[in-house]
PDB file of N, CA and C in Angstrom:
ATOM      1  N   MET A  12     -66.660  27.900  29.620  1.00 64.00           N
ATOM      2  CA  MET A  12     -65.388  28.467  29.239  1.00 64.00           C
ATOM      3  C   MET A  12     -64.363  28.160  30.330  1.00 64.00           C
ATOM      4  N   HIS A  13     -63.287  27.538  29.953  1.00 75.00           N
ATOM      5  CA  HIS A  13     -62.207  27.254  30.887  1.00 75.00           C
ATOM      6  C   HIS A  13     -61.289  28.466  30.950  1.00 75.00           C
ATOM      7  N   VAL A  14     -60.764  28.717  32.125  1.00 83.00           N
ATOM      8  CA  VAL A  14     -59.849  29.839  32.288  1.00 83.00           C
ATOM      9  C   VAL A  14     -58.678  29.427  33.174  1.00 83.00           C
ATOM     10  N   PHE A  15     -57.569  30.100  32.970  1.00 89.00           N
ATOM     11  CA  PHE A  15     -56.425  29.906  33.847  1.00 89.00           C
ATOM     12  C   PHE A  15     -56.718  30.551  35.194  1.00 89.00           C
ATOM     13  N   GLN A  16     -56.255  29.944  36.249  1.00 84.00           N
ATOM     14  CA  GLN A  16     -56.471  30.496  37.582  1.00 84.00           C
ATOM     15  C   GLN A  16     -55.577  31.710  37.834  1.00 84.00           C
ATOM     16  N   ARG A  17     -54.425  31.738  37.218  1.00 87.00           N
ATOM     17  CA  ARG A  17     -53.472  32.827  37.423  1.00 87.00           C
ATOM     18  C   ARG A  17     -53.224  33.558  36.120  1.00 87.00           C
ATOM     19  N   LEU A  18     -52.794  34.785  36.240  1.00 86.00           N
ATOM     20  CA  LEU A  18     -52.409  35.574  35.087  1.00 86.00           C
ATOM     21  C   LEU A  18     -50.946  35.299  34.782  1.00 86.00           C
ATOM     22  N   CYS A  19     -50.653  35.028  33.549  1.00 91.00           N
ATOM     23  CA  CYS A  19     -49.289  34.751  33.115  1.00 91.00           C
ATOM     24  C   CYS A  19     -48.510  36.074  33.037  1.00 91.00           C
ATOM     25  N   PRO A  20     -47.213  36.066  33.337  1.00 94.00           N
ATOM     26  CA  PRO A  20     -46.456  37.313  33.210  1.00 94.00           C
ATOM     27  C   PRO A  20     -46.378  37.742  31.742  1.00 94.00           C
ATOM     28  N   PRO A  21     -46.494  39.033  31.455  1.00 95.00           N
ATOM     29  CA  PRO A  21     -46.489  39.502  30.070  1.00 95.00           C
ATOM     30  C   PRO A  21     -45.112  39.507  29.417  1.00 95.00           C
ATOM     31  N   LEU A  22     -44.076  39.251  30.190  1.00 97.00           N
ATOM     32  CA  LEU A  22     -42.717  39.226  29.659  1.00 97.00           C
ATOM     33  C   LEU A  22     -41.946  38.101  30.325  1.00 97.00           C
ATOM     34  N   ILE A  23     -41.365  37.234  29.498  1.00 97.00           N
ATOM     35  CA  ILE A  23     -40.522  36.143  29.983  1.00 97.00           C
ATOM     36  C   ILE A  23     -39.214  36.237  29.204  1.00 97.00           C
ATOM     37  N   GLU A  24     -38.098  36.242  29.910  1.00 97.00           N
ATOM     38  CA  GLU A  24     -36.803  36.339  29.240  1.00 97.00           C
ATOM     39  C   GLU A  24     -35.923  35.162  29.595  1.00 97.00           C
ATOM     40  N   THR A  25     -35.195  34.702  28.591  1.00 97.00           N
ATOM     41  CA  THR A  25     -34.157  33.705  28.767  1.00 97.00           C
ATOM     42  C   THR A  25     -32.852  34.381  28.356  1.00 97.00           C
ATOM     43  N   PRO A  26     -31.736  33.693  28.453  1.00 97.00           N
ATOM     44  CA  PRO A  26     -30.499  34.334  27.999  1.00 97.00           C
ATOM     45  C   PRO A  26     -30.542  34.741  26.510  1.00 97.00           C
ATOM     46  N   ARG A  27     -31.304  34.009  25.687  1.00 97.00           N
ATOM     47  CA  ARG A  27     -31.325  34.291  24.247  1.00 97.00           C
ATOM     48  C   ARG A  27     -32.630  34.870  23.730  1.00 97.00           C
ATOM     49  N   LEU A  28     -33.743  34.604  24.407  1.00 98.00           N
ATOM     50  CA  LEU A  28     -35.051  34.974  23.868  1.00 98.00           C
ATOM     51  C   LEU A  28     -35.846  35.864  24.811  1.00 98.00           C
ATOM     52  N   ARG A  29     -36.753  36.595  24.204  1.00 98.00           N
ATOM     53  CA  ARG A  29     -37.729  37.394  24.946  1.00 98.00           C
ATOM     54  C   ARG A  29     -39.110  36.983  24.447  1.00 98.00           C
ATOM     55  N   LEU A  30     -39.964  36.549  25.341  1.00 98.00           N
ATOM     56  CA  LEU A  30     -41.362  36.260  25.032  1.00 98.00           C
ATOM     57  C   LEU A  30     -42.176  37.376  25.654  1.00 98.00           C
ATOM     58  N   ARG A  31     -43.002  38.023  24.839  1.00 98.00           N
ATOM     59  CA  ARG A  31     -43.766  39.158  25.323  1.00 98.00           C
ATOM     60  C   ARG A  31     -45.137  39.157  24.660  1.00 98.00           C
ATOM     61  N   THR A  32     -46.042  39.900  25.227  1.00 97.00           N
ATOM     62  CA  THR A  32     -47.365  39.994  24.633  1.00 97.00           C
ATOM     63  C   THR A  32     -47.276  40.712  23.283  1.00 97.00           C
ATOM     64  N   PHE A  33     -48.188  40.338  22.391  1.00 97.00           N
ATOM     65  CA  PHE A  33     -48.286  41.030  21.111  1.00 97.00           C
ATOM     66  C   PHE A  33     -48.869  42.423  21.336  1.00 97.00           C
ATOM     67  N   THR A  34     -48.426  43.384  20.533  1.00 97.00           N
ATOM     68  CA  THR A  34     -48.970  44.739  20.570  1.00 97.00           C
ATOM     69  C   THR A  34     -49.327  45.163  19.153  1.00 97.00           C
ATOM     70  N   GLN A  35     -50.009  46.276  19.042  1.00 96.00           N
ATOM     71  CA  GLN A  35     -50.365  46.805  17.724  1.00 96.00           C
ATOM     72  C   GLN A  35     -49.111  47.103  16.895  1.00 96.00           C
ATOM     73  N   ASN A  36     -47.989  47.343  17.530  1.00 97.00           N
ATOM     74  CA  ASN A  36     -46.731  47.595  16.812  1.00 97.00           C
ATOM     75  C   ASN A  36     -46.223  46.357  16.082  1.00 97.00           C
ATOM     76  N   ASP A  37     -46.796  45.195  16.361  1.00 97.00           N
ATOM     77  CA  ASP A  37     -46.351  43.942  15.744  1.00 97.00           C
ATOM     78  C   ASP A  37     -47.113  43.595  14.464  1.00 97.00           C
ATOM     79  N   ILE A  38     -48.090  44.371  14.077  1.00 97.00           N
ATOM     80  CA  ILE A  38     -48.943  44.015  12.929  1.00 97.00           C
ATOM     81  C   ILE A  38     -48.122  43.778  11.669  1.00 97.00           C
ATOM     82  N   VAL A  39     -47.309  44.723  11.287  1.00 97.00           N
ATOM     83  CA  VAL A  39     -46.549  44.614  10.030  1.00 97.00           C
ATOM     84  C   VAL A  39     -45.534  43.481  10.115  1.00 97.00           C
ATOM     85  N   THR A  40     -44.864  43.366  11.251  1.00 97.00           N
ATOM     86  CA  THR A  40     -43.861  42.310  11.430  1.00 97.00           C
ATOM     87  C   THR A  40     -44.498  40.929  11.404  1.00 97.00           C
ATOM     88  N   LEU A  41     -45.621  40.768  12.092  1.00 96.00           N
ATOM     89  CA  LEU A  41     -46.332  39.492  12.095  1.00 96.00           C
ATOM     90  C   LEU A  41     -46.802  39.137  10.691  1.00 96.00           C
ATOM     91  N   HIS A  42     -47.370  40.092  10.003  1.00 96.00           N
ATOM     92  CA  HIS A  42     -47.838  39.856   8.630  1.00 96.00           C
ATOM     93  C   HIS A  42     -46.691  39.379   7.740  1.00 96.00           C
ATOM     94  N   ALA A  43     -45.560  40.059   7.804  1.00 95.00           N
ATOM     95  CA  ALA A  43     -44.411  39.679   6.971  1.00 95.00           C
ATOM     96  C   ALA A  43     -43.919  38.274   7.310  1.00 95.00           C
ATOM     97  N   ALA A  44     -43.878  37.945   8.592  1.00 94.00           N
ATOM     98  CA  ALA A  44     -43.414  36.611   9.003  1.00 94.00           C
ATOM     99  C   ALA A  44     -44.360  35.525   8.526  1.00 94.00           C
ATOM    100  N   VAL A  45     -45.662  35.763   8.625  1.00 93.00           N
ATOM    101  CA  VAL A  45     -46.640  34.767   8.164  1.00 93.00           C
ATOM    102  C   VAL A  45     -46.531  34.592   6.657  1.00 93.00           C
ATOM    103  N   LYS A  46     -46.424  35.682   5.921  1.00 92.00           N
ATOM    104  CA  LYS A  46     -46.317  35.583   4.462  1.00 92.00           C
ATOM    105  C   LYS A  46     -45.058  34.813   4.068  1.00 92.00           C
ATOM    106  N   GLU A  47     -43.972  35.060   4.766  1.00 92.00           N
ATOM    107  CA  GLU A  47     -42.704  34.392   4.469  1.00 92.00           C
ATOM    108  C   GLU A  47     -42.767  32.893   4.745  1.00 92.00           C
ATOM    109  N   SER A  48     -43.547  32.496   5.738  1.00 90.00           N
ATOM    110  CA  SER A  48     -43.594  31.093   6.156  1.00 90.00           C
ATOM    111  C   SER A  48     -44.908  30.409   5.814  1.00 90.00           C
ATOM    112  N   SER A  49     -45.754  31.015   5.011  1.00 88.00           N
ATOM    113  CA  SER A  49     -47.100  30.481   4.795  1.00 88.00           C
ATOM    114  C   SER A  49     -47.106  29.071   4.209  1.00 88.00           C
ATOM    115  N   CYS A  50     -46.179  28.742   3.327  1.00 88.00           N
ATOM    116  CA  CYS A  50     -46.157  27.384   2.754  1.00 88.00           C
ATOM    117  C   CYS A  50     -45.920  26.335   3.836  1.00 88.00           C
ATOM    118  N   GLU A  51     -45.057  26.657   4.800  1.00 90.00           N
ATOM    119  CA  GLU A  51     -44.765  25.714   5.873  1.00 90.00           C
ATOM    120  C   GLU A  51     -45.873  25.678   6.925  1.00 90.00           C
ATOM    121  N   LEU A  52     -46.524  26.820   7.147  1.00 88.00           N
ATOM    122  CA  LEU A  52     -47.542  26.915   8.191  1.00 88.00           C
ATOM    123  C   LEU A  52     -48.911  26.399   7.757  1.00 88.00           C
ATOM    124  N   GLN A  53     -49.242  26.612   6.516  1.00 88.00           N
ATOM    125  CA  GLN A  53     -50.597  26.338   6.026  1.00 88.00           C
ATOM    126  C   GLN A  53     -51.115  24.932   6.333  1.00 88.00           C
ATOM    127  N   PRO A  54     -50.320  23.877   6.190  1.00 91.00           N
ATOM    128  CA  PRO A  54     -50.868  22.543   6.479  1.00 91.00           C
ATOM    129  C   PRO A  54     -51.277  22.339   7.945  1.00 91.00           C
ATOM    130  N   PHE A  55     -50.737  23.138   8.848  1.00 90.00           N
ATOM    131  CA  PHE A  55     -50.976  22.940  10.274  1.00 90.00           C
ATOM    132  C   PHE A  55     -51.857  24.004  10.908  1.00 90.00           C
ATOM    133  N   LEU A  56     -51.948  25.164  10.278  1.00 86.00           N
ATOM    134  CA  LEU A  56     -52.680  26.293  10.853  1.00 86.00           C
ATOM    135  C   LEU A  56     -53.726  26.788   9.859  1.00 86.00           C
ATOM    136  N   PRO A  57     -54.983  26.483  10.091  1.00 85.00           N
ATOM    137  CA  PRO A  57     -56.025  26.816   9.117  1.00 85.00           C
ATOM    138  C   PRO A  57     -56.194  28.309   8.861  1.00 85.00           C
ATOM    139  N   TRP A  58     -55.773  29.153   9.783  1.00 84.00           N
ATOM    140  CA  TRP A  58     -55.895  30.597   9.575  1.00 84.00           C
ATOM    141  C   TRP A  58     -54.847  31.130   8.610  1.00 84.00           C
ATOM    142  N   CYS A  59     -53.821  30.337   8.342  1.00 87.00           N
ATOM    143  CA  CYS A  59     -52.749  30.771   7.447  1.00 87.00           C
ATOM    144  C   CYS A  59     -53.128  30.414   6.016  1.00 87.00           C
ATOM    145  N   HIS A  60     -53.312  31.416   5.191  1.00 86.00           N
ATOM    146  CA  HIS A  60     -53.725  31.204   3.806  1.00 86.00           C
ATOM    147  C   HIS A  60     -52.964  32.162   2.897  1.00 86.00           C
ATOM    148  N   PRO A  61     -52.937  31.883   1.599  1.00 84.00           N
ATOM    149  CA  PRO A  61     -52.152  32.718   0.678  1.00 84.00           C
ATOM    150  C   PRO A  61     -52.555  34.191   0.664  1.00 84.00           C
ATOM    151  N   ASP A  62     -53.787  34.490   1.016  1.00 90.00           N
ATOM    152  CA  ASP A  62     -54.258  35.883   0.997  1.00 90.00           C
ATOM    153  C   ASP A  62     -54.176  36.556   2.364  1.00 90.00           C
ATOM    154  N   TYR A  63     -53.408  35.984   3.291  1.00 93.00           N
ATOM    155  CA  TYR A  63     -53.246  36.572   4.623  1.00 93.00           C
ATOM    156  C   TYR A  63     -52.814  38.026   4.458  1.00 93.00           C
ATOM    157  N   ASN A  64     -53.517  38.926   5.152  1.00 95.00           N
ATOM    158  CA  ASN A  64     -53.243  40.352   4.958  1.00 95.00           C
ATOM    159  C   ASN A  64     -53.062  41.068   6.299  1.00 95.00           C
ATOM    160  N   LEU A  65     -52.826  42.360   6.221  1.00 97.00           N
ATOM    161  CA  LEU A  65     -52.592  43.148   7.434  1.00 97.00           C
ATOM    162  C   LEU A  65     -53.796  43.138   8.374  1.00 97.00           C
ATOM    163  N   THR A  66     -54.999  43.108   7.815  1.00 97.00           N
ATOM    164  CA  THR A  66     -56.195  43.047   8.650  1.00 97.00           C
ATOM    165  C   THR A  66     -56.241  41.742   9.429  1.00 97.00           C
ATOM    166  N   ASP A  67     -55.824  40.636   8.788  1.00 96.00           N
ATOM    167  CA  ASP A  67     -55.757  39.349   9.492  1.00 96.00           C
ATOM    168  C   ASP A  67     -54.782  39.426  10.667  1.00 96.00           C
ATOM    169  N   ALA A  68     -53.628  40.043  10.444  1.00 96.00           N
ATOM    170  CA  ALA A  68     -52.637  40.185  11.515  1.00 96.00           C
ATOM    171  C   ALA A  68     -53.182  41.066  12.635  1.00 96.00           C
ATOM    172  N   GLU A  69     -53.837  42.150  12.270  1.00 97.00           N
ATOM    173  CA  GLU A  69     -54.427  43.037  13.265  1.00 97.00           C
ATOM    174  C   GLU A  69     -55.509  42.322  14.069  1.00 97.00           C
ATOM    175  N   ASP A  70     -56.346  41.548  13.373  1.00 96.00           N
ATOM    176  CA  ASP A  70     -57.395  40.779  14.056  1.00 96.00           C
ATOM    177  C   ASP A  70     -56.801  39.769  15.022  1.00 96.00           C
ATOM    178  N   TRP A  71     -55.715  39.096  14.614  1.00 95.00           N
ATOM    179  CA  TRP A  71     -55.074  38.109  15.476  1.00 95.00           C
ATOM    180  C   TRP A  71     -54.538  38.776  16.742  1.00 95.00           C
ATOM    181  N   ILE A  72     -53.885  39.904  16.575  1.00 97.00           N
ATOM    182  CA  ILE A  72     -53.318  40.592  17.731  1.00 97.00           C
ATOM    183  C   ILE A  72     -54.425  41.055  18.670  1.00 97.00           C
ATOM    184  N   ARG A  73     -55.502  41.560  18.136  1.00 97.00           N
ATOM    185  CA  ARG A  73     -56.640  41.961  18.973  1.00 97.00           C
ATOM    186  C   ARG A  73     -57.193  40.743  19.719  1.00 97.00           C
ATOM    187  N   PHE A  74     -57.300  39.610  19.019  1.00 95.00           N
ATOM    188  CA  PHE A  74     -57.766  38.372  19.639  1.00 95.00           C
ATOM    189  C   PHE A  74     -56.844  37.959  20.786  1.00 95.00           C
ATOM    190  N   THR A  75     -55.528  38.035  20.575  1.00 95.00           N
ATOM    191  CA  THR A  75     -54.597  37.635  21.636  1.00 95.00           C
ATOM    192  C   THR A  75     -54.737  38.541  22.854  1.00 95.00           C
ATOM    193  N   GLN A  76     -54.997  39.813  22.618  1.00 96.00           N
ATOM    194  CA  GLN A  76     -55.169  40.740  23.740  1.00 96.00           C
ATOM    195  C   GLN A  76     -56.459  40.446  24.507  1.00 96.00           C
ATOM    196  N   GLU A  77     -57.520  40.130  23.789  1.00 95.00           N
ATOM    197  CA  GLU A  77     -58.795  39.802  24.434  1.00 95.00           C
ATOM    198  C   GLU A  77     -58.701  38.519  25.243  1.00 95.00           C
ATOM    199  N   THR A  78     -58.124  37.471  24.642  1.00 94.00           N
ATOM    200  CA  THR A  78     -58.051  36.197  25.350  1.00 94.00           C
ATOM    201  C   THR A  78     -57.074  36.253  26.519  1.00 94.00           C
ATOM    202  N   TRP A  79     -56.080  37.134  26.431  1.00 94.00           N
ATOM    203  CA  TRP A  79     -55.161  37.332  27.563  1.00 94.00           C
ATOM    204  C   TRP A  79     -55.946  37.916  28.736  1.00 94.00           C
ATOM    205  N   THR A  80     -56.731  38.945  28.459  1.00 93.00           N
ATOM    206  CA  THR A  80     -57.535  39.592  29.496  1.00 93.00           C
ATOM    207  C   THR A  80     -58.525  38.611  30.113  1.00 93.00           C
ATOM    208  N   GLN A  81     -59.088  37.741  29.285  1.00 92.00           N
ATOM    209  CA  GLN A  81     -60.063  36.747  29.752  1.00 92.00           C
ATOM    210  C   GLN A  81     -59.398  35.537  30.404  1.00 92.00           C
ATOM    211  N   ARG A  82     -58.086  35.466  30.341  1.00 92.00           N
ATOM    212  CA  ARG A  82     -57.302  34.339  30.875  1.00 92.00           C
ATOM    213  C   ARG A  82     -57.663  33.013  30.215  1.00 92.00           C
ATOM    214  N   ARG A  83     -58.006  33.077  28.919  1.00 92.00           N
ATOM    215  CA  ARG A  83     -58.284  31.848  28.171  1.00 92.00           C
ATOM    216  C   ARG A  83     -57.067  31.397  27.374  1.00 92.00           C
ATOM    217  N   GLN A  84     -56.209  32.335  27.033  1.00 94.00           N
ATOM    218  CA  GLN A  84     -55.040  32.029  26.219  1.00 94.00           C
ATOM    219  C   GLN A  84     -53.981  33.091  26.484  1.00 94.00           C
ATOM    220  N   PHE A  85     -52.722  32.661  26.494  1.00 96.00           N
ATOM    221  CA  PHE A  85     -51.613  33.589  26.637  1.00 96.00           C
ATOM    222  C   PHE A  85     -50.709  33.417  25.425  1.00 96.00           C
ATOM    223  N   ALA A  86     -50.813  34.331  24.487  1.00 96.00           N
ATOM    224  CA  ALA A  86     -50.006  34.278  23.263  1.00 96.00           C
ATOM    225  C   ALA A  86     -48.820  35.222  23.402  1.00 96.00           C
ATOM    226  N   PHE A  87     -47.676  34.756  22.941  1.00 97.00           N
ATOM    227  CA  PHE A  87     -46.443  35.527  23.035  1.00 97.00           C
ATOM    228  C   PHE A  87     -45.815  35.743  21.663  1.00 97.00           C
ATOM    229  N   ALA A  88     -45.299  36.943  21.463  1.00 98.00           N
ATOM    230  CA  ALA A  88     -44.376  37.194  20.365  1.00 98.00           C
ATOM    231  C   ALA A  88     -43.015  36.747  20.874  1.00 98.00           C
ATOM    232  N   VAL A  89     -42.266  36.050  20.037  1.00 98.00           N
ATOM    233  CA  VAL A  89     -40.936  35.576  20.423  1.00 98.00           C
ATOM    234  C   VAL A  89     -39.917  36.370  19.618  1.00 98.00           C
ATOM    235  N   GLU A  90     -38.960  36.951  20.325  1.00 97.00           N
ATOM    236  CA  GLU A  90     -37.936  37.718  19.625  1.00 97.00           C
ATOM    237  C   GLU A  90     -36.566  37.417  20.203  1.00 97.00           C
ATOM    238  N   CYS A  91     -35.553  37.646  19.383  1.00 97.00           N
ATOM    239  CA  CYS A  91     -34.171  37.490  19.823  1.00 97.00           C
ATOM    240  C   CYS A  91     -33.888  38.596  20.838  1.00 97.00           C
ATOM    241  N   LYS A  92     -33.403  38.209  21.979  1.00 96.00           N
ATOM    242  CA  LYS A  92     -33.201  39.177  23.060  1.00 96.00           C
ATOM    243  C   LYS A  92     -32.175  40.243  22.683  1.00 96.00           C
ATOM    244  N   HIS A  93     -31.130  39.866  21.976  1.00 96.00           N
ATOM    245  CA  HIS A  93     -30.053  40.815  21.702  1.00 96.00           C
ATOM    246  C   HIS A  93     -30.342  41.715  20.507  1.00 96.00           C
ATOM    247  N   SER A  94     -30.995  41.183  19.483  1.00 97.00           N
ATOM    248  CA  SER A  94     -31.254  41.990  18.284  1.00 97.00           C
ATOM    249  C   SER A  94     -32.668  42.569  18.255  1.00 97.00           C
ATOM    250  N   GLY A  95     -33.587  41.970  19.023  1.00 95.00           N
ATOM    251  CA  GLY A  95     -34.983  42.395  18.980  1.00 95.00           C
ATOM    252  C   GLY A  95     -35.732  41.855  17.773  1.00 95.00           C
ATOM    253  N   ARG A  96     -35.084  41.000  16.970  1.00 96.00           N
ATOM    254  CA  ARG A  96     -35.692  40.445  15.749  1.00 96.00           C
ATOM    255  C   ARG A  96     -36.826  39.475  16.109  1.00 96.00           C
ATOM    256  N   PHE A  97     -37.962  39.641  15.472  1.00 96.00           N
ATOM    257  CA  PHE A  97     -39.114  38.757  15.651  1.00 96.00           C
ATOM    258  C   PHE A  97     -38.768  37.399  15.045  1.00 96.00           C
ATOM    259  N   VAL A  98     -38.937  36.332  15.831  1.00 95.00           N
ATOM    260  CA  VAL A  98     -38.617  34.996  15.330  1.00 95.00           C
ATOM    261  C   VAL A  98     -39.809  34.048  15.361  1.00 95.00           C
ATOM    262  N   GLY A  99     -40.948  34.498  15.892  1.00 94.00           N
ATOM    263  CA  GLY A  99     -42.115  33.636  15.884  1.00 94.00           C
ATOM    264  C   GLY A  99     -43.091  33.962  16.990  1.00 94.00           C
ATOM    265  N   GLY A 100     -43.957  33.010  17.233  1.00 94.00           N
ATOM    266  CA  GLY A 100     -44.955  33.159  18.274  1.00 94.00           C
ATOM    267  C   GLY A 100     -45.206  31.823  18.941  1.00 94.00           C
ATOM    268  N   CYS A 101     -45.744  31.886  20.135  1.00 95.00           N
ATOM    269  CA  CYS A 101     -46.105  30.676  20.864  1.00 95.00           C
ATOM    270  C   CYS A 101     -47.186  31.058  21.858  1.00 95.00           C
ATOM    271  N   GLY A 102     -47.783  30.065  22.473  1.00 94.00           N
ATOM    272  CA  GLY A 102     -48.807  30.390  23.436  1.00 94.00           C
ATOM    273  C   GLY A 102     -49.217  29.236  24.305  1.00 94.00           C
ATOM    274  N   LEU A 103     -49.989  29.578  25.318  1.00 93.00           N
ATOM    275  CA  LEU A 103     -50.582  28.608  26.228  1.00 93.00           C
ATOM    276  C   LEU A 103     -52.084  28.769  26.127  1.00 93.00           C
ATOM    277  N   ASP A 104     -52.780  27.642  25.977  1.00 88.00           N
ATOM    278  CA  ASP A 104     -54.231  27.649  25.901  1.00 88.00           C
ATOM    279  C   ASP A 104     -54.817  26.983  27.125  1.00 88.00           C
ATOM    280  N   SER A 105     -55.925  27.513  27.595  1.00 76.00           N
ATOM    281  CA  SER A 105     -56.640  26.906  28.699  1.00 76.00           C
ATOM    282  C   SER A 105     -57.265  25.603  28.230  1.00 76.00           C
ATOM    283  N   PRO A 106     -57.237  24.564  29.067  1.00 71.00           N
ATOM    284  CA  PRO A 106     -57.826  23.280  28.655  1.00 71.00           C
ATOM    285  C   PRO A 106     -59.337  23.361  28.496  1.00 71.00           C
TER     286      PRO A 106
END
């Protein structure tokens, strides 16, 4: 298992965006965003399927928290800094 040598900061801000760790409060928002974009995401992300549900979103968030602790992956929720609107996700994976 490859791991990052350092822990990534849980919050990164730019003038327009906020990247932060996912929390349980993001389950409903993440689910809605995936459902809204599933046609565009499905060809590239095998976990994205027409039956994506709240349990899938909850499982993903739990996974991101576990891999963050293990320093194998750092997944971020991306939101507009001024409105707080969820605009997506991104992450860093250990090689």
